[in-house]
PDB file of C-alpha atoms in Angstrom:
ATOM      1  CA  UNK A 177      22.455  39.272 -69.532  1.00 61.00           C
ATOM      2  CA  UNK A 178      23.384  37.279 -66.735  1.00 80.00           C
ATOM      3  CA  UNK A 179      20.760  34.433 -65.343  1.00 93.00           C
ATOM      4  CA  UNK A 180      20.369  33.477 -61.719  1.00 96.00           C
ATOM      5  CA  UNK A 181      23.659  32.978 -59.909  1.00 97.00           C
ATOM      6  CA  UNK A 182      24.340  30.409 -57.118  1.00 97.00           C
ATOM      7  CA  UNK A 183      26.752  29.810 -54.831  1.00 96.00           C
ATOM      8  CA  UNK A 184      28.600  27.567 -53.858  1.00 97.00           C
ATOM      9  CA  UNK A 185      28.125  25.097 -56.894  1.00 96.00           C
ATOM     10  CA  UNK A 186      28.887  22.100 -54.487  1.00 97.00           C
ATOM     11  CA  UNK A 187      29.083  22.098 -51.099  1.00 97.00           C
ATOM     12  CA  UNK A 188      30.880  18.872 -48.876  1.00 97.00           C
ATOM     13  CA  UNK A 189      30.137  19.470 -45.217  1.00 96.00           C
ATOM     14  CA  UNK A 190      29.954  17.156 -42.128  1.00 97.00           C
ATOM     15  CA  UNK A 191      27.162  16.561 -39.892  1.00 97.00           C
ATOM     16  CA  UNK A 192      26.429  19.350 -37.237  1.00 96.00           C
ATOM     17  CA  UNK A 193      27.673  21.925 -39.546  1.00 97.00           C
ATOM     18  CA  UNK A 194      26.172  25.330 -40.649  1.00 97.00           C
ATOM     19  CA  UNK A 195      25.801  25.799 -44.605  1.00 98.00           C
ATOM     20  CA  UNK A 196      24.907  29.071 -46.700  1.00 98.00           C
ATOM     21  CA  UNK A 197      23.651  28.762 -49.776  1.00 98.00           C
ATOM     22  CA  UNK A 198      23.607  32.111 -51.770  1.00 98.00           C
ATOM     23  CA  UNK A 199      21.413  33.368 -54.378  1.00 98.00           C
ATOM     24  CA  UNK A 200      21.500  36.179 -57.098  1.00 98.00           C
ATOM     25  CA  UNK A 201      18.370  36.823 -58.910  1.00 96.00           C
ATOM     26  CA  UNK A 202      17.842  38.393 -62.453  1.00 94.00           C
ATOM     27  CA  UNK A 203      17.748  41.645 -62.356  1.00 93.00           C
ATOM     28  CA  UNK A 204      14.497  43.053 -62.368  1.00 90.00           C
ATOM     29  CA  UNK A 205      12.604  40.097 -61.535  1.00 91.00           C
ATOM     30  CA  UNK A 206      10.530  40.667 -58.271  1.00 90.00           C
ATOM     31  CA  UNK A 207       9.674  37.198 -56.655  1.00 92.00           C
ATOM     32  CA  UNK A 208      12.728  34.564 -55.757  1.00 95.00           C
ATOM     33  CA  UNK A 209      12.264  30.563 -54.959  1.00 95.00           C
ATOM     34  CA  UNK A 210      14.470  28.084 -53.459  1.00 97.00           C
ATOM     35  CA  UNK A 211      14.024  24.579 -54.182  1.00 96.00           C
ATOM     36  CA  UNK A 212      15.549  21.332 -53.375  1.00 96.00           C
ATOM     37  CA  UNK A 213      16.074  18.408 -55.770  1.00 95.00           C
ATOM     38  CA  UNK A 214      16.397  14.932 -54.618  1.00 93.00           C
ATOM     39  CA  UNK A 215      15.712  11.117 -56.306  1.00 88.00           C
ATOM     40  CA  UNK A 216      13.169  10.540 -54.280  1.00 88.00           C
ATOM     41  CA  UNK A 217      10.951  13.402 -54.001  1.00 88.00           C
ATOM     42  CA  UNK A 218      11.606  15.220 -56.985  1.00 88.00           C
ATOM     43  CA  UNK A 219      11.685  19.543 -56.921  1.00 91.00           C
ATOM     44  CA  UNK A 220      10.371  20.748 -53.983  1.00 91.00           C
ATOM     45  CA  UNK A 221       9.514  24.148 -53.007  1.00 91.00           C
ATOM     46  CA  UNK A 222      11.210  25.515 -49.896  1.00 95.00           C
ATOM     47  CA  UNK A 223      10.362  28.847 -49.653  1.00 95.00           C
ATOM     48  CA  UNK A 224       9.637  31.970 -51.443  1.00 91.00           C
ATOM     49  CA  UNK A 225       9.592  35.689 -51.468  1.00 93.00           C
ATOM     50  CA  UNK A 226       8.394  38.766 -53.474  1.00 90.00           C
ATOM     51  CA  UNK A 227       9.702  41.629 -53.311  1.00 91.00           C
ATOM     52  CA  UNK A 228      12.284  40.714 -50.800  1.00 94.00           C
ATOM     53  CA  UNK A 229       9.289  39.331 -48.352  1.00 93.00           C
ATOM     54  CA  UNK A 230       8.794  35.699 -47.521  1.00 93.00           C
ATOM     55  CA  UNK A 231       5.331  34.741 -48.909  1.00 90.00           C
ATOM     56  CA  UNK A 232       4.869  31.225 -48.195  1.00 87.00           C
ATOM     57  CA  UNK A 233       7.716  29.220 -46.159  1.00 89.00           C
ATOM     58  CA  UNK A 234       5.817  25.947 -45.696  1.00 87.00           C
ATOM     59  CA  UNK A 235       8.157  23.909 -47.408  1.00 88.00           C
ATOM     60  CA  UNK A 236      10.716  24.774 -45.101  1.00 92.00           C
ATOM     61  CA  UNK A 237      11.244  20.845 -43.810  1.00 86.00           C
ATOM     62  CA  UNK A 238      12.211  22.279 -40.254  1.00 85.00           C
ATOM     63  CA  UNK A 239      13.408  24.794 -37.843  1.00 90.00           C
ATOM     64  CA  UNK A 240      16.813  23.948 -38.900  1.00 95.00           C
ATOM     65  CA  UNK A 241      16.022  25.470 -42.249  1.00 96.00           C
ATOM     66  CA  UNK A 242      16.255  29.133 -42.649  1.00 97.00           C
ATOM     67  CA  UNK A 243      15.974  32.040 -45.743  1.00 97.00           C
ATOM     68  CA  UNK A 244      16.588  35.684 -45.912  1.00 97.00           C
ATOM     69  CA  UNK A 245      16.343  37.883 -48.634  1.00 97.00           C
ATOM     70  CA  UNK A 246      17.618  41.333 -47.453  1.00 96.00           C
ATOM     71  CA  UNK A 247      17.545  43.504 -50.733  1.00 95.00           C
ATOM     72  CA  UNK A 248      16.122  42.476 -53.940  1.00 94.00           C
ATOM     73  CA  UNK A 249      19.840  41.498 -55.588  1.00 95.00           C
ATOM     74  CA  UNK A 250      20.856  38.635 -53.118  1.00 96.00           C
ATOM     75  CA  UNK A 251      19.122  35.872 -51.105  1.00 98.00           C
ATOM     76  CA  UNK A 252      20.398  33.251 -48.573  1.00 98.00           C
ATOM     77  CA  UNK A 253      19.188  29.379 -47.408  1.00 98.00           C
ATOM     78  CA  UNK A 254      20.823  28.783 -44.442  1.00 98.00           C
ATOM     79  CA  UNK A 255      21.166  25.272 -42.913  1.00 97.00           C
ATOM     80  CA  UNK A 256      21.709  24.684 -39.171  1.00 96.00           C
ATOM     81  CA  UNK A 257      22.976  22.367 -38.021  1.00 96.00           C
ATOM     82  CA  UNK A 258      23.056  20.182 -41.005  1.00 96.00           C
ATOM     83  CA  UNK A 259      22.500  16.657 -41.580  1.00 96.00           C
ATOM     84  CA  UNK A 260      23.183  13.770 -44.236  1.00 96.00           C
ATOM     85  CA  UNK A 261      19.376  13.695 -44.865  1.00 95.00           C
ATOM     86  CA  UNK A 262      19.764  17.461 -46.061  1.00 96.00           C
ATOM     87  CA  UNK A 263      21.992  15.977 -49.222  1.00 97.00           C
ATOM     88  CA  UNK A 264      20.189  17.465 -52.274  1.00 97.00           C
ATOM     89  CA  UNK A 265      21.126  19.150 -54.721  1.00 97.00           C
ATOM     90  CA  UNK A 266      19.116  23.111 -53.997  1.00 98.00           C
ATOM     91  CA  UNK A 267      18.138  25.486 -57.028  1.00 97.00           C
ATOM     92  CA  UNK A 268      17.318  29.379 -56.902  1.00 97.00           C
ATOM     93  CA  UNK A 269      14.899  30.429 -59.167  1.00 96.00           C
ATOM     94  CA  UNK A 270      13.717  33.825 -60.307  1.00 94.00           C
ATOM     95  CA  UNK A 271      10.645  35.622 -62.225  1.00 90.00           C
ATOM     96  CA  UNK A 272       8.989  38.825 -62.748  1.00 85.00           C
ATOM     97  CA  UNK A 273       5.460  38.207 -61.210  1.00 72.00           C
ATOM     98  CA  UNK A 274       2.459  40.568 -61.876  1.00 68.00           C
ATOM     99  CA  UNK A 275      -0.294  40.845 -60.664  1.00 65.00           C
ATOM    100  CA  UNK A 276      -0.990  37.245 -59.220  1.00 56.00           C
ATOM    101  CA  UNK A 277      -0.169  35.464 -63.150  1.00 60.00           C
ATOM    102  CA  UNK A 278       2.190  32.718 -62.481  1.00 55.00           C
ATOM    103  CA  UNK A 279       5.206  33.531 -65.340  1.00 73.00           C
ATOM    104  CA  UNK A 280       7.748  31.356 -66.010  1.00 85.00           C
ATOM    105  CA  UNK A 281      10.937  31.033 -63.402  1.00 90.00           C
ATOM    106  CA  UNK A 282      14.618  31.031 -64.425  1.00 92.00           C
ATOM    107  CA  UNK A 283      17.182  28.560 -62.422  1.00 95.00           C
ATOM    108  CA  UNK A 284      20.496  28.986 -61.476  1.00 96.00           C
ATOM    109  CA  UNK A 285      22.662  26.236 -61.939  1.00 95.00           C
ATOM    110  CA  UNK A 286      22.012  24.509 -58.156  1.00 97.00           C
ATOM    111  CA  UNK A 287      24.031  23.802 -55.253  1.00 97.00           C
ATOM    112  CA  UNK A 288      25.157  20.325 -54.858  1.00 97.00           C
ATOM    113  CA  UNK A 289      25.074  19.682 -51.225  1.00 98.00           C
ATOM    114  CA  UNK A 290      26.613  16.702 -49.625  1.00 97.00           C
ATOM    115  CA  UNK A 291      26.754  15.993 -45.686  1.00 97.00           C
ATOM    116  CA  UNK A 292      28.512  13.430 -44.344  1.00 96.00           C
TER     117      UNK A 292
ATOM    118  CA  UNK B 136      -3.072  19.627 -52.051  1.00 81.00           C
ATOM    119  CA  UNK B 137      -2.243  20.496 -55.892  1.00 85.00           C
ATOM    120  CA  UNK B 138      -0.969  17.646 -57.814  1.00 91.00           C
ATOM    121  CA  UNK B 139       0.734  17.104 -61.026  1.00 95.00           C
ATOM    122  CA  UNK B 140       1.270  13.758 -62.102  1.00 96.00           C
ATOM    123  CA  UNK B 141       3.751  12.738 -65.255  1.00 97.00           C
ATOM    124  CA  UNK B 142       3.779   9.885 -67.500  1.00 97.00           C
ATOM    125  CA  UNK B 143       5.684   7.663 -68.100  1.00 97.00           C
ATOM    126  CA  UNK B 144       8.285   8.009 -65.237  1.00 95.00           C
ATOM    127  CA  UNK B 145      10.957   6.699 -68.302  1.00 97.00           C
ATOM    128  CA  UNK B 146      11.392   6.326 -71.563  1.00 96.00           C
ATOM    129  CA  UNK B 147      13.971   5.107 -73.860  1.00 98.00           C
ATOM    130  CA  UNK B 148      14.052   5.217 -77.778  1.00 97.00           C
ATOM    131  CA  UNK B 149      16.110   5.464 -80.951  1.00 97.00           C
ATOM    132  CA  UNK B 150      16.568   8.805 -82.597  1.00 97.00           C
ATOM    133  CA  UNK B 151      14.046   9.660 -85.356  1.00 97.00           C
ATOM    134  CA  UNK B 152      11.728   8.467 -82.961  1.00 97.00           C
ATOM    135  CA  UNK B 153       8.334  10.541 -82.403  1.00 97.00           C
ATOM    136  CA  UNK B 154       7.564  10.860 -78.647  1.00 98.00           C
ATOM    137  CA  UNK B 155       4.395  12.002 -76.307  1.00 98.00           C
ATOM    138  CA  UNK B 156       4.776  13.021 -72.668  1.00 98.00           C
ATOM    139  CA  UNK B 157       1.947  13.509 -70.963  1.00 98.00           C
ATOM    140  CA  UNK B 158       1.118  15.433 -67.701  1.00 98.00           C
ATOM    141  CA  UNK B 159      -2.133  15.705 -65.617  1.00 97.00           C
ATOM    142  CA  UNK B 160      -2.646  18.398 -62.444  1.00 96.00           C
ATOM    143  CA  UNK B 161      -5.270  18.881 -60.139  1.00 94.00           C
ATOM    144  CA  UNK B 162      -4.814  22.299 -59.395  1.00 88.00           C
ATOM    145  CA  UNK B 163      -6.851  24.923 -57.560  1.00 86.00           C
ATOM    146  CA  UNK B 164      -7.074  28.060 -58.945  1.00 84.00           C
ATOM    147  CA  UNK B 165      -5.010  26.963 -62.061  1.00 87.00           C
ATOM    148  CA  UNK B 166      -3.994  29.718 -64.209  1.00 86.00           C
ATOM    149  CA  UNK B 167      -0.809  28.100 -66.367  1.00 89.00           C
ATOM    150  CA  UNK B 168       1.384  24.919 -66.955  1.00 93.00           C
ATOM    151  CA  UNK B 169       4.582  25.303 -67.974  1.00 93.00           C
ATOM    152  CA  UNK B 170       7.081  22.493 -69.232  1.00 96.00           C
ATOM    153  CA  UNK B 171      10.819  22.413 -68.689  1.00 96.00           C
ATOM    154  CA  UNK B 172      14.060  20.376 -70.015  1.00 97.00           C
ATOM    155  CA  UNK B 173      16.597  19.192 -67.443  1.00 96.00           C
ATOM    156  CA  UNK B 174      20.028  17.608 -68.277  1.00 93.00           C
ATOM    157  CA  UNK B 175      22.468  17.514 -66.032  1.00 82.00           C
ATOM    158  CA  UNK B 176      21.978  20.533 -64.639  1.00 85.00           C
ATOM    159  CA  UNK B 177      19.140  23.119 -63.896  1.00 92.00           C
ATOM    160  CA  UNK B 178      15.676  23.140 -65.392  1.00 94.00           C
ATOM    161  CA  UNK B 179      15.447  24.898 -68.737  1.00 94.00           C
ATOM    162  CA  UNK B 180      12.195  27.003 -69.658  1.00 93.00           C
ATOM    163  CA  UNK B 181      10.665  25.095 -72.622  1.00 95.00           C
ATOM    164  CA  UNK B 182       6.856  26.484 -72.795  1.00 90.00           C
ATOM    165  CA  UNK B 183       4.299  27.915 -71.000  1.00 91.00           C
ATOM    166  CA  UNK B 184       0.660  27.415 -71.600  1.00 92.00           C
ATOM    167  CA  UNK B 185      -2.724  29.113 -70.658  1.00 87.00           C
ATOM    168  CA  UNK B 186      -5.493  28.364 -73.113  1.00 78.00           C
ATOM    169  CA  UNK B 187      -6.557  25.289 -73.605  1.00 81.00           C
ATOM    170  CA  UNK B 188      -6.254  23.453 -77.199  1.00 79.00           C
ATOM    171  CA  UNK B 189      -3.981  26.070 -78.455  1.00 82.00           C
ATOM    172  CA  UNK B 190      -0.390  24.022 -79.588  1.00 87.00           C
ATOM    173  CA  UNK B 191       2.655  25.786 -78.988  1.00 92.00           C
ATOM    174  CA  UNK B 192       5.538  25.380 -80.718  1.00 93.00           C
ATOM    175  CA  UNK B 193       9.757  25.615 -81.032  1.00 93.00           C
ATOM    176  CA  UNK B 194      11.189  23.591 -83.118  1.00 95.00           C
ATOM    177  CA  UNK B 195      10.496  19.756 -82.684  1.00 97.00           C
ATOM    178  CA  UNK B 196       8.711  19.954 -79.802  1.00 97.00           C
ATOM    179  CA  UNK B 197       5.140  20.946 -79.381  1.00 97.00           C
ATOM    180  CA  UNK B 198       3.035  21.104 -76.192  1.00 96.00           C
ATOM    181  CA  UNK B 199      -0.657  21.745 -75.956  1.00 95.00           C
ATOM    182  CA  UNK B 200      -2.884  21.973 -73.277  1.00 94.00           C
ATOM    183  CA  UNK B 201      -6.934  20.442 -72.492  1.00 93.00           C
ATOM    184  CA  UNK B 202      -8.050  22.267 -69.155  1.00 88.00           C
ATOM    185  CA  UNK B 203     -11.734  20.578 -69.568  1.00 90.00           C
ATOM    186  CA  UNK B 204      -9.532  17.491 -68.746  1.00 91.00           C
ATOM    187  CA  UNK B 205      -6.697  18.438 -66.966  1.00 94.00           C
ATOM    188  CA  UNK B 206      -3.792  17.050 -68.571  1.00 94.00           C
ATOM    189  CA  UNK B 207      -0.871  18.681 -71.501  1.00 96.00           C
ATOM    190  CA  UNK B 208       0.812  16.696 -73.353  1.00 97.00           C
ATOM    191  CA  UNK B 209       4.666  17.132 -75.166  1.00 98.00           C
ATOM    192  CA  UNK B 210       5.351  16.013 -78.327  1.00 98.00           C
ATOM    193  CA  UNK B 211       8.877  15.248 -80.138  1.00 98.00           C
ATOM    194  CA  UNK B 212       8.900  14.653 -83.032  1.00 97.00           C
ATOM    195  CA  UNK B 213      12.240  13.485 -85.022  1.00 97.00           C
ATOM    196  CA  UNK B 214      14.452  12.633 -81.664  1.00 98.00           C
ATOM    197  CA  UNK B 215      17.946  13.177 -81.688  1.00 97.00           C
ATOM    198  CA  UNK B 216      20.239  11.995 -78.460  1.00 97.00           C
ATOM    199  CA  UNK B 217      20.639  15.383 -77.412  1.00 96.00           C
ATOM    200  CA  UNK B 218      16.755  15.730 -76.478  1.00 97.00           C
ATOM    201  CA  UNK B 219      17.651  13.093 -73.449  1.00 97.00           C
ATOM    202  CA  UNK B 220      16.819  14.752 -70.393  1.00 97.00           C
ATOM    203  CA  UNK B 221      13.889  14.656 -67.752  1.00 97.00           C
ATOM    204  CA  UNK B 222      11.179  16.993 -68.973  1.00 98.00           C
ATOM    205  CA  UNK B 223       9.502  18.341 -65.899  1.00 97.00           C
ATOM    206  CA  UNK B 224       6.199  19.620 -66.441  1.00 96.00           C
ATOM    207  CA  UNK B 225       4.681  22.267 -63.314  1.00 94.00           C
ATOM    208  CA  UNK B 226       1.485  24.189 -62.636  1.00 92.00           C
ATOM    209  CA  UNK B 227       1.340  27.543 -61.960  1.00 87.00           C
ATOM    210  CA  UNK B 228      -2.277  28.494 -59.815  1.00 80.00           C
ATOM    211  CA  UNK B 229      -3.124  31.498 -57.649  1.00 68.00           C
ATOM    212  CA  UNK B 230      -0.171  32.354 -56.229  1.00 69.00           C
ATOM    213  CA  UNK B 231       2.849  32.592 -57.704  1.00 72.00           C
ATOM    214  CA  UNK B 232       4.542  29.271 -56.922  1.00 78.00           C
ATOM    215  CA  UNK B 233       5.046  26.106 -59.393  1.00 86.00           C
ATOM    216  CA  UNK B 234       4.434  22.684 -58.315  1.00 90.00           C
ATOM    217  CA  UNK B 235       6.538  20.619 -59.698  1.00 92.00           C
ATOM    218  CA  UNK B 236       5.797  16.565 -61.395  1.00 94.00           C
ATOM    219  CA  UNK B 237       8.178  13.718 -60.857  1.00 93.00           C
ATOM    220  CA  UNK B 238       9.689  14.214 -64.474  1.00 95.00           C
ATOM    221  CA  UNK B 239       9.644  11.941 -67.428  1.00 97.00           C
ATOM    222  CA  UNK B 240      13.263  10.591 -68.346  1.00 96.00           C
ATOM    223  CA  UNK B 241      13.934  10.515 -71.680  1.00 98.00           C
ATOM    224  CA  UNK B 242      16.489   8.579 -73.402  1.00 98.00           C
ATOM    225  CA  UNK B 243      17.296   8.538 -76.934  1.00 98.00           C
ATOM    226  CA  UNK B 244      19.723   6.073 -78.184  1.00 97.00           C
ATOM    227  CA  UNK B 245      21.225   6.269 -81.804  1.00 94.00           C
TER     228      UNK B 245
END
């Protein structure tokens, strides 16, 4: 069975440009999370939807930031315009959430995302 | 603001080694903690926990939970290198997000 699916897996843009990161969640699993990774501030949680709504997008470090999640087989984090301070690596993760229990997620592999 | 907060932030010893991480959360509405292995790559699903003082195990690794104090703790026992990583342990409260710790790296050396 495949697990969460990201892409790209890295990601070398320059400053001012507009990145798409792409998520595919495990099938079946109802609620989808984007995170980003750095040294400094560890995993932090961007957004996150379930079923295919956004539930709680105050992570989202600014208007620059953006997420969809137009069916329940695909998700995007879109970045416009970028910035070097948006270097991080960003991880999709996925779970089948009932009923307001927290279960455990699954990650994709990340995004490695460098701006220069 | 829910925090979890891990100790130590590093660790290095030799394999055969027996080692404790420990986590502690303020959390409101807590409902689960959950600990995770990370190499060089994305965070692995080690164990989830919901009851306090009941050990779980897989293996070498154990985890167990005290929610009158607020704090789990992850035990290796019998290290070998390929348990280096940075354990990340996360809370899980009344909605269905994680917050995440800072991670514990963990080095073992043969």
């Amino acid at each position: 069975d495949a697990g969460v699916i990201q892409s790209p897996r890295h990601e070398v843009t320059e400053m001012g440009q507009e990145v798409t990161l792409r998520c595919k969640p495990i099938s079946g699993h109802n609620s989808l999370f984007w995170y980003r990774q750095t040294m400094m501030r560890g995993l932090e949680l961007l957004i996150y939807f379930n079923n295919n709504v956004p539930i709680d997008d105050s992570g989202m470090p600014e208007d620059r930031f953006s997420a969809k999640m137009p069916n329940a087989s695909f998700s995007t984090l879109k970045i416009q315009p970028s910035e070097p301070r948006d270097s991080a690596v960003y991880f999709c993760a996925s779970t089948a959430a009932l009923g307001g229990r927290s279960y455990e997620q699954y990650f994709g592999p990340g995004t490695r995302l460098t701006v220069t | 603001e829910d925090k979890v907060v891990q100790s130590p932030l590093s660790l290095v010893v030799h394999e055969g080694d027996t080692v404790t991480l420990n986590c502690s959360y303020e959390v409101t509405n807590f409902r689960s903690l959950l600990w995770y292995k990370q190499e060089k790559k994305a965070p692995t699903f080690l164990f989830m926990l919901t009851s306090s003082g009941i050990e779980k195990k897989s293996g070498r690794l154990s985890s167990i939970l005290d929610k009158k104090e607020l704090f789990s703790i992850l035990n290796i026992t019998a290290t070998q290198t390929g348990d280096s990583a940075v354990y990340l342990c996360a809370t899980g409260a009344g909605s269905y997000q994680l917050t995440f710790g800072k991670g514990t790296k963990l080095s073992v050396i043969p």
